[in-house]
mmCIF file of C-alpha atoms and ligand atoms in Angstrom:
data_model
loop_
_atom_site.group_PDB
_atom_site.id
_atom_site.type_symbol
_atom_site.label_atom_id
_atom_site.label_comp_id
_atom_site.label_asym_id
_atom_site.label_seq_id
_atom_site.Cartn_x
_atom_site.Cartn_y
_atom_site.Cartn_z
ATOM 1 C CA MET J 1 26.361 -43.518 24.424
ATOM 2 C CA ASN J 2 22.349 -43.968 25.861
ATOM 3 C CA LYS J 3 19.298 -43.207 23.755
ATOM 4 C CA LEU J 4 17.649 -40.078 25.486
ATOM 5 C CA ILE J 5 21.109 -38.038 25.669
ATOM 6 C CA TRP J 6 22.107 -38.727 21.623
ATOM 7 C CA THR J 7 18.501 -36.832 21.314
ATOM 8 C CA LEU J 8 18.889 -34.506 23.622
ATOM 9 C CA LEU J 9 22.769 -33.851 21.270
ATOM 10 C CA MET J 10 20.638 -33.662 17.938
ATOM 11 C CA ILE J 11 17.936 -31.542 19.282
ATOM 12 C CA GLY J 12 20.571 -29.206 20.690
ATOM 13 C CA LEU J 13 22.183 -29.286 17.647
ATOM 14 C CA ILE J 14 19.563 -28.670 15.247
ATOM 15 C CA VAL J 15 18.052 -25.382 17.845
ATOM 16 C CA SER J 16 21.924 -24.179 17.548
ATOM 17 C CA CYS J 17 22.341 -24.120 13.327
ATOM 18 C CA LYS J 18 19.015 -22.075 13.209
ATOM 19 C CA ALA J 19 18.993 -18.410 12.767
ATOM 20 C CA PRO J 20 19.456 -16.638 16.055
ATOM 21 C CA GLN J 21 16.248 -16.140 17.712
ATOM 22 C CA ASN J 22 16.800 -12.322 18.113
ATOM 23 C CA GLU J 23 17.394 -11.534 13.893
ATOM 24 C CA ILE J 24 15.492 -9.137 12.788
ATOM 25 C CA SER J 25 13.173 -9.777 10.335
ATOM 26 C CA GLU J 26 12.711 -8.314 6.538
ATOM 27 C CA LYS J 27 9.338 -6.873 8.617
ATOM 28 C CA GLN J 28 10.606 -6.010 11.658
ATOM 29 C CA LYS J 29 13.236 -3.895 10.299
ATOM 30 C CA LEU J 30 10.522 -2.314 7.492
ATOM 31 C CA PHE J 31 8.515 -1.890 10.195
ATOM 32 C CA ASP J 32 11.049 0.170 12.505
ATOM 33 C CA ILE J 33 12.079 2.357 9.839
ATOM 34 C CA LEU J 34 8.434 3.159 8.863
ATOM 35 C CA GLN J 35 8.057 4.189 12.533
ATOM 36 C CA SER J 36 10.999 5.576 12.864
ATOM 37 C CA VAL J 37 11.229 8.208 9.914
ATOM 38 C CA LYS J 38 8.317 10.060 12.150
ATOM 39 C CA GLY J 39 9.395 13.659 12.941
ATOM 40 C CA LYS J 40 12.067 13.407 10.567
ATOM 41 C CA GLY J 41 10.492 12.970 6.810
ATOM 42 C CA ILE J 42 7.045 11.732 5.315
ATOM 43 C CA LEU J 43 8.350 9.715 2.384
ATOM 44 C CA PHE J 44 7.107 11.061 -0.805
ATOM 45 C CA GLY J 45 5.582 7.583 -3.759
ATOM 46 C CA HIS J 46 4.361 6.956 -6.216
ATOM 47 C CA GLN J 47 2.066 4.539 -7.936
ATOM 48 C CA ASP J 48 3.991 2.046 -10.372
ATOM 49 C CA THR J 49 7.007 4.619 -11.181
ATOM 50 C CA TYR J 50 8.885 2.409 -13.307
ATOM 51 C CA ALA J 51 6.871 0.956 -14.860
ATOM 52 C CA TYR J 52 5.637 3.623 -17.297
ATOM 53 C CA GLY J 53 4.212 7.698 -17.359
ATOM 54 C CA TYR J 54 3.725 10.607 -19.919
ATOM 55 C CA THR J 55 4.974 9.615 -23.054
ATOM 56 C CA TRP J 56 6.921 6.337 -22.062
ATOM 57 C CA LYS J 57 5.971 3.101 -20.642
ATOM 58 C CA ASP J 58 9.724 0.552 -18.949
ATOM 59 C CA VAL J 59 11.897 2.350 -19.231
ATOM 60 C CA GLU J 60 14.647 1.209 -17.578
ATOM 61 C CA GLY J 61 15.230 3.293 -14.616
ATOM 62 C CA ASN J 62 12.272 6.013 -15.327
ATOM 63 C CA SER J 63 9.634 7.962 -13.439
ATOM 64 C CA ASP J 64 8.380 11.196 -13.414
ATOM 65 C CA VAL J 65 9.347 11.144 -10.113
ATOM 66 C CA LYS J 66 12.758 11.168 -10.915
ATOM 67 C CA ARG J 67 12.225 13.314 -14.908
ATOM 68 C CA VAL J 68 11.332 16.298 -12.405
ATOM 69 C CA THR J 69 13.285 15.968 -8.678
ATOM 70 C CA GLY J 70 16.096 14.551 -10.286
ATOM 71 C CA ASP J 71 15.431 11.173 -6.775
ATOM 72 C CA TYR J 72 13.712 8.129 -7.677
ATOM 73 C CA PRO J 73 9.896 8.077 -4.712
ATOM 74 C CA ALA J 74 10.769 6.795 -1.654
ATOM 75 C CA VAL J 75 8.308 4.198 -1.658
ATOM 76 C CA PHE J 76 6.956 2.423 -4.677
ATOM 77 C CA GLY J 77 3.108 0.934 -4.786
ATOM 78 C CA TRP J 78 2.580 -1.957 -7.779
ATOM 79 C CA GLU J 79 -1.009 -2.564 -8.396
ATOM 80 C CA LEU J 80 -1.691 -6.710 -8.332
ATOM 81 C CA GLY J 81 -6.190 -6.427 -9.980
ATOM 82 C CA GLY J 82 -6.156 -9.718 -12.660
ATOM 83 C CA ILE J 83 -3.027 -11.752 -10.100
ATOM 84 C CA GLU J 84 -6.227 -14.413 -9.653
ATOM 85 C CA LYS J 85 -7.018 -14.821 -13.121
ATOM 86 C CA GLY J 86 -3.458 -16.487 -13.853
ATOM 87 C CA VAL J 87 -2.955 -13.529 -16.795
ATOM 88 C CA LYS J 88 0.317 -12.004 -18.231
ATOM 89 C CA ALA J 89 -0.211 -8.812 -16.536
ATOM 90 C CA ASN J 90 -2.835 -6.343 -14.603
ATOM 91 C CA LEU J 91 -5.751 -4.291 -14.865
ATOM 92 C CA ASP J 92 -3.786 -1.280 -16.130
ATOM 93 C CA THR J 93 -1.553 -4.021 -18.876
ATOM 94 C CA VAL J 94 1.742 -4.185 -16.524
ATOM 95 C CA SER J 95 3.201 -7.694 -16.954
ATOM 96 C CA PHE J 96 3.241 -9.600 -13.028
ATOM 97 C CA VAL J 97 6.837 -9.536 -14.399
ATOM 98 C CA ASN J 98 7.846 -6.999 -14.523
ATOM 99 C CA ILE J 99 6.335 -5.589 -11.144
ATOM 100 C CA ARG J 100 8.244 -8.216 -9.898
ATOM 101 C CA LYS J 101 11.742 -6.543 -11.826
ATOM 102 C CA TYR J 102 10.199 -3.695 -10.128
ATOM 103 C CA ALA J 103 9.857 -4.064 -6.079
ATOM 104 C CA LEU J 104 12.897 -6.102 -6.288
ATOM 105 C CA LYS J 105 14.564 -3.730 -7.676
ATOM 106 C CA ALA J 106 13.634 -0.679 -5.353
ATOM 107 C CA PHE J 107 13.444 -2.861 -2.803
ATOM 108 C CA ALA J 108 17.710 -3.553 -3.573
ATOM 109 C CA GLN J 109 17.492 0.399 -3.470
ATOM 110 C CA GLY J 110 16.063 0.705 -0.585
ATOM 111 C CA GLY J 111 12.587 2.107 -1.070
ATOM 112 C CA VAL J 112 9.723 0.975 0.491
ATOM 113 C CA ASN J 113 7.348 -1.408 -1.770
ATOM 114 C CA THR J 114 2.987 -1.305 -1.101
ATOM 115 C CA PHE J 115 0.529 -3.083 -3.234
ATOM 116 C CA SER J 116 -2.625 -2.716 -3.883
ATOM 117 C CA TRP J 117 -5.246 -5.147 -4.768
ATOM 118 C CA HIS J 118 -8.015 -4.188 -7.148
ATOM 119 C CA PRO J 119 -9.422 -8.193 -7.910
ATOM 120 C CA PHE J 120 -11.449 -9.752 -10.955
ATOM 121 C CA SER J 121 -14.744 -11.139 -8.032
ATOM 122 C CA ALA J 122 -13.617 -15.123 -7.056
ATOM 123 C CA THR J 123 -18.355 -15.568 -8.291
ATOM 124 C CA LYS J 124 -19.555 -13.999 -12.118
ATOM 125 C CA ARG J 125 -14.890 -12.469 -12.223
ATOM 126 C CA VAL J 126 -16.946 -8.911 -13.166
ATOM 127 C CA ASP J 127 -14.175 -6.167 -12.102
ATOM 128 C CA SER J 128 -13.969 -4.567 -8.328
ATOM 129 C CA TRP J 129 -16.253 -1.297 -9.920
ATOM 130 C CA ASN J 130 -18.927 -3.538 -11.092
ATOM 131 C CA THR J 131 -21.522 -3.246 -7.851
ATOM 132 C CA THR J 132 -24.547 -5.265 -9.525
ATOM 133 C CA GLU J 133 -24.112 -7.944 -7.609
ATOM 134 C CA ARG J 134 -23.475 -9.395 -3.842
ATOM 135 C CA VAL J 135 -20.127 -10.973 -4.014
ATOM 136 C CA VAL J 136 -18.441 -10.505 -0.649
ATOM 137 C CA ASP J 137 -21.346 -12.587 1.712
ATOM 138 C CA LYS J 138 -20.418 -15.677 -1.509
ATOM 139 C CA ILE J 139 -16.531 -15.901 -0.850
ATOM 140 C CA ILE J 140 -16.643 -15.244 2.870
ATOM 141 C CA PRO J 141 -16.071 -18.080 5.533
ATOM 142 C CA GLY J 142 -19.257 -20.392 4.813
ATOM 143 C CA GLY J 143 -20.484 -18.127 0.864
ATOM 144 C CA ALA J 144 -20.832 -20.993 -1.515
ATOM 145 C CA TYR J 145 -18.003 -19.467 -3.452
ATOM 146 C CA HIS J 146 -15.344 -18.963 -0.693
ATOM 147 C CA GLU J 147 -13.544 -21.782 -1.860
ATOM 148 C CA ALA J 148 -13.148 -20.410 -4.928
ATOM 149 C CA PHE J 149 -11.557 -17.027 -3.295
ATOM 150 C CA LYS J 150 -8.925 -19.376 -1.828
ATOM 151 C CA LYS J 151 -7.655 -20.299 -4.961
ATOM 152 C CA ASP J 152 -7.729 -16.554 -5.580
ATOM 153 C CA LEU J 153 -5.865 -15.574 -2.538
ATOM 154 C CA ASP J 154 -3.393 -18.739 -3.352
ATOM 155 C CA ALA J 155 -2.430 -16.564 -6.604
ATOM 156 C CA LEU J 156 -1.414 -13.797 -4.831
ATOM 157 C CA ALA J 157 0.334 -15.270 -2.283
ATOM 158 C CA ASP J 158 2.181 -17.403 -4.741
ATOM 159 C CA TYR J 159 2.798 -14.025 -6.537
ATOM 160 C CA LEU J 160 3.514 -12.386 -3.554
ATOM 161 C CA ASN J 161 7.049 -15.200 -1.756
ATOM 162 C CA SER J 162 7.952 -15.355 -5.800
ATOM 163 C CA ILE J 163 9.639 -11.705 -5.511
ATOM 164 C CA VAL J 164 12.506 -12.948 -3.960
ATOM 165 C CA THR J 165 16.003 -11.203 -3.850
ATOM 166 C CA GLU J 166 18.404 -13.999 -4.912
ATOM 167 C CA ASP J 167 19.454 -14.060 -1.445
ATOM 168 C CA GLY J 168 16.573 -16.327 -1.215
ATOM 169 C CA VAL J 169 15.513 -12.639 1.153
ATOM 170 C CA LYS J 170 11.366 -12.917 0.380
ATOM 171 C CA ILE J 171 11.503 -8.942 -0.234
ATOM 172 C CA PRO J 172 9.223 -6.618 2.617
ATOM 173 C CA PHE J 173 5.373 -4.627 1.511
ATOM 174 C CA ILE J 174 2.334 -3.363 2.360
ATOM 175 C CA PHE J 175 -0.747 -4.775 1.509
ATOM 176 C CA ARG J 176 -3.925 -2.367 1.662
ATOM 177 C CA PRO J 177 -6.461 -4.961 0.424
ATOM 178 C CA TRP J 178 -10.198 -4.137 -0.072
ATOM 179 C CA HIS J 179 -9.400 0.256 0.416
ATOM 180 C CA GLU J 180 -11.881 2.324 0.361
ATOM 181 C CA MET J 181 -14.411 0.026 2.082
ATOM 182 C CA ASP J 182 -15.776 3.226 2.881
ATOM 183 C CA GLY J 183 -17.124 4.257 -0.205
ATOM 184 C CA THR J 184 -20.141 2.865 -2.442
ATOM 185 C CA TRP J 185 -18.077 1.476 -5.474
ATOM 186 C CA PHE J 186 -16.388 -1.191 -5.462
ATOM 187 C CA TRP J 187 -17.718 -4.906 -4.921
ATOM 188 C CA TRP J 188 -16.771 -4.256 -1.434
ATOM 189 C CA GLY J 189 -17.861 -0.664 -0.375
ATOM 190 C CA ARG J 190 -20.376 -0.244 2.245
ATOM 191 C CA THR J 191 -23.360 -1.367 0.098
ATOM 192 C CA SER J 192 -22.727 -4.094 -1.759
ATOM 193 C CA CYS J 193 -21.875 -6.054 2.085
ATOM 194 C CA THR J 194 -21.646 -5.418 5.912
ATOM 195 C CA PRO J 195 -19.035 -4.417 8.671
ATOM 196 C CA GLN J 196 -18.980 -7.740 9.108
ATOM 197 C CA GLU J 197 -19.053 -9.000 6.130
ATOM 198 C CA LEU J 198 -15.814 -7.162 5.127
ATOM 199 C CA LYS J 199 -14.613 -7.695 9.303
ATOM 200 C CA ASP J 200 -14.560 -11.296 7.617
ATOM 201 C CA LEU J 201 -13.032 -10.211 4.711
ATOM 202 C CA PHE J 202 -9.762 -8.712 5.509
ATOM 203 C CA GLN J 203 -9.372 -11.172 8.859
ATOM 204 C CA PHE J 204 -9.664 -14.080 6.699
ATOM 205 C CA THR J 205 -7.021 -12.559 3.739
ATOM 206 C CA VAL J 206 -4.821 -11.970 6.269
ATOM 207 C CA LYS J 207 -5.010 -14.999 7.838
ATOM 208 C CA TYR J 208 -4.699 -17.713 4.939
ATOM 209 C CA LEU J 209 -1.853 -15.212 3.181
ATOM 210 C CA ARG J 210 0.533 -15.973 6.356
ATOM 211 C CA GLU J 211 -0.786 -18.916 8.360
ATOM 212 C CA ASP J 212 -1.841 -21.242 5.473
ATOM 213 C CA LYS J 213 0.313 -19.666 2.545
ATOM 214 C CA GLY J 214 3.066 -18.404 4.821
ATOM 215 C CA VAL J 215 3.540 -14.626 3.726
ATOM 216 C CA ASP J 216 4.577 -13.554 6.470
ATOM 217 C CA GLN J 217 7.334 -10.752 4.647
ATOM 218 C CA MET J 218 3.664 -8.130 5.253
ATOM 219 C CA LEU J 219 2.471 -5.889 7.236
ATOM 220 C CA VAL J 220 -0.975 -4.354 6.637
ATOM 221 C CA ALA J 221 -2.631 -1.164 5.587
ATOM 222 C CA TYR J 222 -5.679 -0.442 6.490
ATOM 223 C CA SER J 223 -7.778 2.012 4.233
ATOM 224 C CA PRO J 224 -10.566 3.722 4.350
ATOM 225 C CA ASP J 225 -11.318 6.539 1.483
ATOM 226 C CA ARG J 226 -12.345 9.968 4.112
ATOM 227 C CA ASN J 227 -16.541 9.275 4.581
ATOM 228 C CA PHE J 228 -15.373 10.298 8.525
ATOM 229 C CA ASN J 229 -15.419 12.079 11.268
ATOM 230 C CA THR J 230 -14.910 10.048 14.357
ATOM 231 C CA ILE J 231 -13.268 7.181 14.866
ATOM 232 C CA GLU J 232 -15.349 5.169 15.960
ATOM 233 C CA ASP J 233 -17.305 5.251 12.122
ATOM 234 C CA TYR J 234 -13.235 5.564 11.310
ATOM 235 C CA LEU J 235 -12.897 1.940 12.681
ATOM 236 C CA THR J 236 -16.343 0.355 11.740
ATOM 237 C CA TRP J 237 -14.402 -2.124 9.486
ATOM 238 C CA TYR J 238 -11.469 -2.569 10.807
ATOM 239 C CA PRO J 239 -10.423 -6.788 11.356
ATOM 240 C CA GLY J 240 -8.691 -5.481 14.827
ATOM 241 C CA ASP J 241 -4.631 -4.544 15.692
ATOM 242 C CA GLU J 242 -3.529 -7.750 15.900
ATOM 243 C CA TYR J 243 -5.084 -7.366 11.189
ATOM 244 C CA VAL J 244 -3.088 -4.226 11.273
ATOM 245 C CA ASP J 245 0.111 -2.223 10.682
ATOM 246 C CA VAL J 246 -0.161 0.705 8.256
ATOM 247 C CA ILE J 247 -3.725 3.310 9.912
ATOM 248 C CA GLY J 248 -3.506 5.056 6.515
ATOM 249 C CA MET J 249 -7.141 8.022 4.707
ATOM 250 C CA ASP J 250 -6.741 7.869 0.664
ATOM 251 C CA ASN J 251 -7.853 11.014 0.241
ATOM 252 C CA TYR J 252 -8.272 12.185 -3.249
ATOM 253 C CA TYR J 253 -11.475 14.201 -2.946
ATOM 254 C CA ASP J 254 -10.838 16.991 0.240
ATOM 255 C CA LEU J 255 -8.036 17.655 -1.731
ATOM 256 C CA TYR J 256 -9.563 19.246 -4.492
ATOM 257 C CA THR J 257 -10.807 23.475 -5.786
ATOM 258 C CA LYS J 258 -13.654 22.404 -3.756
ATOM 259 C CA GLY J 259 -12.749 20.606 -0.732
ATOM 260 C CA LEU J 260 -11.179 21.862 2.213
ATOM 261 C CA VAL J 261 -7.981 20.694 3.442
ATOM 262 C CA ASP J 262 -8.890 21.325 7.363
ATOM 263 C CA GLU J 263 -10.607 17.716 6.674
ATOM 264 C CA ALA J 264 -8.079 16.155 5.330
ATOM 265 C CA ILE J 265 -5.383 17.134 8.024
ATOM 266 C CA LYS J 266 -8.837 16.202 11.059
ATOM 267 C CA LYS J 267 -9.349 13.170 9.482
ATOM 268 C CA LEU J 268 -5.086 12.417 9.629
ATOM 269 C CA HIS J 269 -5.750 13.825 12.923
ATOM 270 C CA VAL J 270 -8.295 11.029 14.400
ATOM 271 C CA ILE J 271 -6.279 8.059 12.798
ATOM 272 C CA ILE J 272 -2.566 10.239 14.338
ATOM 273 C CA LYS J 273 -4.148 9.093 17.533
ATOM 274 C CA TYR J 274 -5.616 5.815 17.230
ATOM 275 C CA ALA J 275 -1.804 4.473 15.425
ATOM 276 C CA ASN J 276 -0.565 5.898 18.175
ATOM 277 C CA GLU J 277 -2.444 5.036 20.567
ATOM 278 C CA LYS J 278 -1.719 1.443 18.796
ATOM 279 C CA GLY J 279 2.099 1.727 18.249
ATOM 280 C CA LYS J 280 1.223 1.426 14.779
ATOM 281 C CA ILE J 281 2.367 3.274 11.395
ATOM 282 C CA SER J 282 -0.603 6.264 10.592
ATOM 283 C CA ALA J 283 -0.651 7.174 6.539
ATOM 284 C CA LEU J 284 -1.433 9.185 3.530
ATOM 285 C CA THR J 285 -2.104 5.935 1.666
ATOM 286 C CA GLU J 286 -3.674 7.391 -1.784
ATOM 287 C CA THR J 287 -3.562 10.658 -2.854
ATOM 288 C CA GLY J 288 -3.212 13.005 -5.654
ATOM 289 C CA TYR J 289 -5.674 14.663 -8.164
ATOM 290 C CA GLU J 290 -5.974 13.738 -11.399
ATOM 291 C CA ASN J 291 -4.244 15.426 -14.234
ATOM 292 C CA ILE J 292 -3.126 18.137 -11.680
ATOM 293 C CA PRO J 293 -6.074 21.075 -13.009
ATOM 294 C CA ASP J 294 -4.658 23.134 -10.199
ATOM 295 C CA SER J 295 -0.870 24.129 -10.870
ATOM 296 C CA THR J 296 0.019 24.788 -7.486
ATOM 297 C CA TRP J 297 -1.889 21.805 -5.802
ATOM 298 C CA TYR J 298 0.915 20.540 -4.422
ATOM 299 C CA ILE J 299 1.930 23.731 -2.268
ATOM 300 C CA ASN J 300 -1.453 25.017 -1.572
ATOM 301 C CA LYS J 301 -3.188 21.199 -0.992
ATOM 302 C CA LEU J 302 -0.568 18.833 -0.698
ATOM 303 C CA GLY J 303 2.278 20.179 0.751
ATOM 304 C CA VAL J 304 -0.538 22.593 3.602
ATOM 305 C CA VAL J 305 -1.579 19.395 4.859
ATOM 306 C CA LEU J 306 1.439 17.659 5.703
ATOM 307 C CA SER J 307 3.131 20.620 6.851
ATOM 308 C CA ASP J 308 0.623 21.709 9.611
ATOM 309 C CA SER J 309 2.859 19.875 12.712
ATOM 310 C CA ILE J 310 0.333 17.118 14.108
ATOM 311 C CA VAL J 311 0.523 14.774 10.473
ATOM 312 C CA ALA J 312 4.514 16.767 9.833
ATOM 313 C CA ALA J 313 5.298 14.673 13.304
ATOM 314 C CA ASN J 314 3.209 11.809 12.525
ATOM 315 C CA ILE J 315 3.347 10.912 9.833
ATOM 316 C CA SER J 316 5.094 7.968 7.596
ATOM 317 C CA TYR J 317 4.529 8.311 4.095
ATOM 318 C CA THR J 318 1.874 9.914 1.432
ATOM 319 C CA LEU J 319 1.806 7.982 -1.551
ATOM 320 C CA VAL J 320 -0.082 9.976 -5.570
ATOM 321 C CA TRP J 321 -1.446 7.655 -7.817
ATOM 322 C CA ARG J 322 -0.121 6.218 -11.686
ATOM 323 C CA ASN J 323 0.640 8.351 -14.988
ATOM 324 C CA ASP J 324 -0.701 6.978 -17.119
ATOM 325 C CA PRO J 325 -0.186 9.499 -19.152
ATOM 326 C CA LEU J 326 -2.567 12.737 -20.871
ATOM 327 C CA LYS J 327 -5.994 11.670 -19.272
ATOM 328 C CA HIS J 328 -5.470 9.835 -15.982
ATOM 329 C CA PHE J 329 -1.980 10.942 -14.165
ATOM 330 C CA PHE J 330 -1.205 11.831 -10.610
ATOM 331 C CA PHE J 331 2.276 13.557 -10.995
ATOM 332 C CA PRO J 332 3.431 15.765 -12.981
ATOM 333 C CA TYR J 333 5.996 15.031 -16.024
ATOM 334 C CA PRO J 334 9.335 18.159 -17.365
ATOM 335 C CA GLY J 335 6.883 20.925 -18.237
ATOM 336 C CA GLN J 336 3.450 20.610 -16.669
ATOM 337 C CA PRO J 337 2.320 23.577 -15.029
ATOM 338 C CA SER J 338 2.778 22.090 -11.831
ATOM 339 C CA ALA J 339 5.547 20.738 -11.545
ATOM 340 C CA LYS J 340 7.861 23.171 -10.531
ATOM 341 C CA TYR J 341 5.322 22.859 -7.972
ATOM 342 C CA ALA J 342 5.398 19.022 -6.881
ATOM 343 C CA LYS J 343 10.085 19.567 -6.830
ATOM 344 C CA GLU J 344 9.090 22.352 -4.367
ATOM 345 C CA LEU J 345 7.080 20.346 -2.510
ATOM 346 C CA LEU J 346 9.399 17.867 -2.666
ATOM 347 C CA ASP J 347 12.585 19.036 -2.031
ATOM 348 C CA ARG J 348 11.674 20.673 0.755
ATOM 349 C CA ASP J 349 13.487 19.568 4.464
ATOM 350 C CA GLY J 350 11.023 17.283 5.786
ATOM 351 C CA ILE J 351 9.308 15.393 2.831
ATOM 352 C CA TRP J 352 11.818 12.644 1.483
ATOM 353 C CA LEU J 353 12.981 10.800 -2.210
ATOM 354 C CA LEU J 354 14.256 8.817 -1.843
ATOM 355 C CA ASN J 355 18.374 9.309 -1.547
ATOM 356 C CA ASP J 356 16.877 11.396 1.991
ATOM 357 C CA LEU J 357 15.606 7.431 2.999
ATOM 358 C CA VAL J 358 18.385 5.681 2.139
ATOM 359 C CA GLU J 359 21.119 8.619 3.734
ATOM 360 C CA PHE J 360 18.569 8.514 7.046
ATOM 361 C CA ASN J 361 19.247 3.934 7.288
ATOM 362 C CA LYS J 362 22.971 4.776 7.184
ATOM 363 C CA GLN J 363 22.815 6.441 9.641
ATOM 364 C CA ASN J 364 21.189 4.600 11.552
ATOM 365 C CA LYS J 365 22.252 1.421 10.941
HETATM 366 C C1 BMA S 1 -7.569 3.126 -9.920
HETATM 367 C C2 BMA S 1 -7.860 3.586 -11.501
HETATM 368 C C3 BMA S 1 -7.832 2.758 -13.238
HETATM 369 C C4 BMA S 1 -6.769 1.352 -12.180
HETATM 370 C C5 BMA S 1 -6.710 0.695 -11.008
HETATM 371 C C6 BMA S 1 -5.995 0.295 -10.102
HETATM 372 O O1 BMA S 1 -7.652 4.126 -9.389
HETATM 373 O O2 BMA S 1 -6.131 3.797 -11.811
HETATM 374 O O3 BMA S 1 -7.616 3.134 -13.829
HETATM 375 O O4 BMA S 1 -7.231 0.473 -12.423
HETATM 376 O O5 BMA S 1 -7.082 1.899 -9.797
HETATM 377 O O6 BMA S 1 -4.822 1.089 -10.303
#
């Protein structure tokens, strides 16, 4: 056989052995699920739900959402702050070994995982809330600490790529970097860098993770806080459609006792419109009321927002923050005065916990 034919045969063999071109990636499957739940159910999420809650920590199968409602949340939030320092536990003392275990479990059960990241700076290793020095201009390309920042991303990527099932599947997730940049409390907030610097940081982060580190199982969420009225305001720091899958908003303030839920609804309408025009997901990526001083909050605040007809027809998920016992919790525990209201909301047809999502996916196969 001449050499050319032999070479062509070998190429043919290699191509035919590769996974079929039309096989859907885990990331695409996750995106499709988030799209297809639109108008049917809003997935309910909770940060750190398996890790700890009211008077317990790392108890197999436990979750305050489960204790109150009988089911797990459909969206599982986890925090990666600290991974860049090479330490064993995140800044909330949850070990990275456990976070991997929890995220794998959530995936195996049919849930959606999302990661937030409150990193320590690559400059002087100050925490995310320390705004005494400018950090962003020093870590973006061209900055004096850019190489140091790349090392932080290496650690992050290695960890994300280590969350692999026994069958070798890198589990898909939503990554939500540089959130609440319209606030002033983080070193990447609006008073600590320019919109362009934030865009550079966001773009570099996503590109480097995807292209250099092979983190291709990741959807990306853009999540400013509530400081916008128009789409122009909202997009001030937006890195571009090619970098973002989830058009999000964090919003605690408008849902406080003195807040105006109508404001939250209006802002969700703004992001929903943009997400729909661009074929993206929209979500209320973080909310809650610390220690739930208003026992009816889940019905009279969150419930009102989620039952607005445009919101109900369009957003894919929402997530309440973590349950650090007594002083910093956002979901009730059994007996806490708001527990019955939270259950009432989560029992509604249009608000989905894990079993609702699993059932839906079975029927959609
Ligand atoms: C914040 C607070 C902090 C926590 C951080 C990262 O909103 O809950 O206590 O360290 O998130 O989870």
